[in-house]
Amino acid sequence: THSYVPDCKGTPGSKSCASGSPTTFTGQGLEFAHQTIEDYKRNPTPFSLNDQTRFVNVLITDGETSDGSSSVQNALASMVTEGIPTYVIGFGTADELDEGQLDQYAMWGNTQKAIIVDPSKPESAAALADALTGIVSSLGLDACCVLNDCEADPEPADPHAVCGDGKVEGDEICDDGP
């Protein structure tokens, strides 16, 4: 995960904090994410790439971008052209979010509709986790096989409970230590 946030403190001549509050350059952040993917494609070590390798981008934002930002539409369209969809998660209260703009970002990113998460609600951490889980699940990935060649080293058919791992599994009635 990478983020592009202009540094308000150490950048001489930076206009990112001219108004006294940080600004958001969503277009530049998306261009940075795209460049990171391209750099990875050139040197994917220690992993390998093949025709089945999929790339996605997740944009978590309030839907606002500052004057002077490069084009969000162009950045998203550039990724879509290369087969990289952008999933948009709007993170903020109803008063803070520009839901119309979030949905527009999702359309430009080829995922159609933004996912909204309100951090002022008690279940917001779970809602964000569920949103990210939903995105990963929609990709059809087997999480166990992402870093493991499951054909050469298959998952165990029936993993056994491990005593002392703090998880009550299998036929354990407790798991509080030794």
Short mmCIF file of C-alpha atoms in Angstrom, two decimals:
data_model
loop_
_atom_site.label_atom_id
_atom_site.label_comp_id
_atom_site.label_asym_id
_atom_site.label_seq_id
_atom_site.Cartn_x
_atom_site.Cartn_y
_atom_site.Cartn_z
CA THR A 1 0.00 0.00 0.00
CA HIS A 2 1.37 3.38 -0.92
CA SER A 3 0.12 6.86 -0.24
CA TYR A 4 0.98 10.24 -1.73
CA VAL A 5 0.55 13.00 0.78
CA PRO A 6 2.54 16.19 0.28
CA ASP A 7 4.68 17.03 3.32
CA CYS A 8 3.51 20.31 4.84
CA LYS A 9 6.62 20.80 6.96
CA GLY A 10 9.77 20.11 5.03
CA THR A 11 9.10 21.14 1.47
CA PRO A 12 10.37 24.66 0.71
CA GLY A 13 7.98 26.52 -1.56
CA SER A 14 5.30 23.84 -1.24
CA LYS A 15 1.78 25.14 -1.71
CA SER A 16 0.30 22.03 -0.06
CA CYS A 17 -0.24 23.88 3.23
CA ALA A 18 -0.56 27.46 2.00
CA SER A 19 -4.07 27.71 3.40
CA GLY A 20 -3.00 26.43 6.81
CA SER A 21 -4.49 23.00 6.20
CA PRO A 22 -3.17 20.15 4.06
CA THR A 23 -4.50 19.76 0.57
CA THR A 24 -5.34 16.56 -1.28
CA PHE A 25 -3.78 15.79 -4.64
CA THR A 26 -5.77 12.68 -5.54
CA GLY A 27 -4.61 12.69 -9.17
CA GLN A 28 -0.94 12.68 -8.16
CA GLY A 29 -1.60 9.93 -5.61
CA LEU A 30 -3.19 7.76 -8.29
CA GLU A 31 -0.33 8.45 -10.69
CA PHE A 32 2.10 7.40 -7.93
CA ALA A 33 0.14 4.17 -7.33
CA HIS A 34 0.15 3.44 -11.07
CA GLN A 35 3.90 4.06 -11.29
CA THR A 36 4.46 1.75 -8.31
CA ILE A 37 2.59 -1.04 -10.13
CA GLU A 38 4.62 -0.43 -13.30
CA ASP A 39 7.87 -0.50 -11.29
CA TYR A 40 6.79 -3.77 -9.68
CA LYS A 41 6.00 -5.30 -13.08
CA ARG A 42 9.56 -4.51 -14.20
CA ASN A 43 11.07 -6.11 -11.08
CA PRO A 44 8.63 -8.42 -9.25
CA THR A 45 11.28 -10.17 -7.14
CA PRO A 46 10.81 -12.31 -5.09
CA PHE A 47 7.52 -13.18 -6.81
CA SER A 48 6.90 -14.01 -10.43
CA LEU A 49 4.39 -12.58 -12.88
CA ASN A 50 2.45 -14.43 -15.55
CA ASP A 51 -0.66 -13.94 -17.68
CA GLN A 52 -2.86 -14.73 -14.66
CA THR A 53 -1.34 -12.03 -12.42
CA ARG A 54 -3.98 -9.45 -11.52
CA PHE A 55 -3.47 -5.92 -10.27
CA VAL A 56 -6.06 -3.74 -8.54
CA ASN A 57 -5.98 -0.37 -6.87
CA VAL A 58 -7.93 0.62 -3.74
CA LEU A 59 -8.62 4.32 -3.24
CA ILE A 60 -9.78 5.31 0.25
CA THR A 61 -10.86 8.95 0.19
CA ASP A 62 -13.53 11.47 1.10
CA GLY A 63 -14.03 12.33 -2.56
CA GLU A 64 -12.40 15.73 -2.29
CA THR A 65 -9.37 16.82 -4.28
CA SER A 66 -7.66 20.18 -4.29
CA ASP A 67 -7.27 22.72 -7.06
CA GLY A 68 -3.98 22.00 -8.76
CA SER A 69 -4.35 18.23 -8.56
CA SER A 70 -3.68 16.41 -11.78
CA SER A 71 -6.70 14.80 -13.43
CA VAL A 72 -8.24 12.02 -11.34
CA GLN A 73 -10.22 10.86 -14.38
CA ASN A 74 -7.10 10.57 -16.55
CA ALA A 75 -5.17 8.71 -13.83
CA LEU A 76 -8.00 6.21 -13.29
CA ALA A 77 -8.60 5.77 -17.03
CA SER A 78 -4.90 5.09 -17.56
CA MET A 79 -5.01 2.26 -15.03
CA VAL A 80 -8.24 0.84 -16.48
CA THR A 81 -6.62 0.80 -19.94
CA GLU A 82 -3.95 -1.50 -18.49
CA GLY A 83 -6.55 -3.73 -16.81
CA ILE A 84 -6.15 -2.24 -13.33
CA PRO A 85 -9.55 -1.43 -11.79
CA THR A 86 -9.80 0.97 -8.86
CA TYR A 87 -12.11 0.13 -5.97
CA VAL A 88 -13.23 3.29 -4.19
CA ILE A 89 -13.97 3.36 -0.48
CA GLY A 90 -15.47 6.59 0.80
CA PHE A 91 -14.28 7.01 4.39
CA GLY A 92 -16.06 9.75 6.32
CA THR A 93 -19.35 10.91 7.73
CA ALA A 94 -22.21 11.92 5.45
CA ASP A 95 -21.28 15.59 6.02
CA GLU A 96 -17.65 14.99 5.02
CA LEU A 97 -18.14 12.86 1.92
CA ASP A 98 -18.86 13.87 -1.63
CA GLU A 99 -20.73 10.67 -2.50
CA GLY A 100 -21.46 11.80 -6.06
CA GLN A 101 -17.75 12.35 -6.66
CA LEU A 102 -16.91 9.01 -5.01
CA ASP A 103 -19.29 7.21 -7.37
CA GLN A 104 -17.77 9.12 -10.29
CA TYR A 105 -14.29 7.92 -9.23
CA ALA A 106 -15.63 4.35 -9.08
CA MET A 107 -17.13 4.69 -12.59
CA TRP A 108 -13.83 6.04 -13.94
CA GLY A 109 -12.03 3.21 -12.11
CA ASN A 110 -14.34 0.63 -13.73
CA THR A 111 -15.89 -0.61 -10.47
CA GLN A 112 -19.19 1.31 -10.84
CA LYS A 113 -20.11 2.23 -7.23
CA ALA A 114 -18.16 3.48 -4.21
CA ILE A 115 -18.29 1.64 -0.91
CA ILE A 116 -19.13 4.01 1.96
CA VAL A 117 -17.70 3.58 5.48
CA ASP A 118 -18.67 6.02 8.25
CA PRO A 119 -15.92 6.16 10.93
CA SER A 120 -18.26 7.85 13.41
CA LYS A 121 -20.24 4.64 13.80
CA PRO A 122 -19.09 2.06 16.36
CA GLU A 123 -18.82 -0.68 13.76
CA SER A 124 -16.67 1.39 11.38
CA ALA A 125 -13.47 -0.68 11.79
CA ALA A 126 -15.41 -3.84 11.00
CA ALA A 127 -17.15 -2.09 8.08
CA LEU A 128 -13.78 -1.07 6.61
CA ALA A 129 -12.41 -4.59 7.11
CA ASP A 130 -15.56 -6.03 5.48
CA ALA A 131 -15.21 -3.63 2.53
CA LEU A 132 -11.60 -4.70 1.96
CA THR A 133 -12.50 -8.37 2.42
CA GLY A 134 -15.30 -7.99 -0.11
CA ILE A 135 -12.89 -6.50 -2.65
CA VAL A 136 -10.37 -9.30 -2.18
CA SER A 137 -13.12 -11.95 -2.27
CA SER A 138 -14.50 -10.54 -5.52
CA LEU A 139 -11.13 -11.19 -7.15
CA GLY A 140 -11.55 -14.94 -6.70
CA LEU A 141 -8.22 -15.41 -4.97
CA ASP A 142 -7.36 -18.32 -2.72
CA ALA A 143 -5.52 -16.44 0.01
CA CYS A 144 -3.54 -19.53 0.96
CA CYS A 145 -2.26 -20.03 -2.59
CA VAL A 146 -1.17 -16.43 -3.16
CA LEU A 147 2.30 -17.01 -1.67
CA ASN A 148 2.30 -20.78 -2.00
CA ASP A 149 2.20 -23.03 -5.06
CA CYS A 150 -0.80 -25.09 -3.95
CA GLU A 151 -0.33 -27.58 -6.78
CA ALA A 152 3.15 -28.50 -5.50
CA ASP A 153 2.36 -28.03 -1.80
CA PRO A 154 -1.40 -28.39 -1.25
CA GLU A 155 -3.24 -27.11 1.78
CA PRO A 156 -3.79 -29.76 4.45
CA ALA A 157 -7.18 -31.44 4.11
CA ASP A 158 -7.95 -31.27 7.83
CA PRO A 159 -5.65 -29.02 9.83
CA HIS A 160 -5.28 -30.19 13.41
CA ALA A 161 -5.78 -28.02 16.46
CA VAL A 162 -2.63 -26.55 18.00
CA CYS A 163 -2.54 -26.50 21.77
CA GLY A 164 -1.35 -23.19 23.18
CA ASP A 165 -2.15 -20.94 20.20
CA GLY A 166 -5.03 -19.24 22.04
CA LYS A 167 -7.65 -20.50 19.55
CA VAL A 168 -10.29 -23.07 20.46
CA GLU A 169 -10.28 -25.36 17.43
CA GLY A 170 -11.29 -28.90 16.52
CA ASP A 171 -12.21 -30.90 19.62
CA GLU A 172 -10.46 -28.52 22.08
CA ILE A 173 -12.71 -27.24 24.87
CA CYS A 174 -10.19 -24.58 25.88
CA ASP A 175 -6.83 -23.23 24.73
CA ASP A 176 -5.33 -21.07 27.42
CA GLY A 177 -1.69 -22.16 27.24
CA PRO A 178 0.23 -25.39 27.65
#
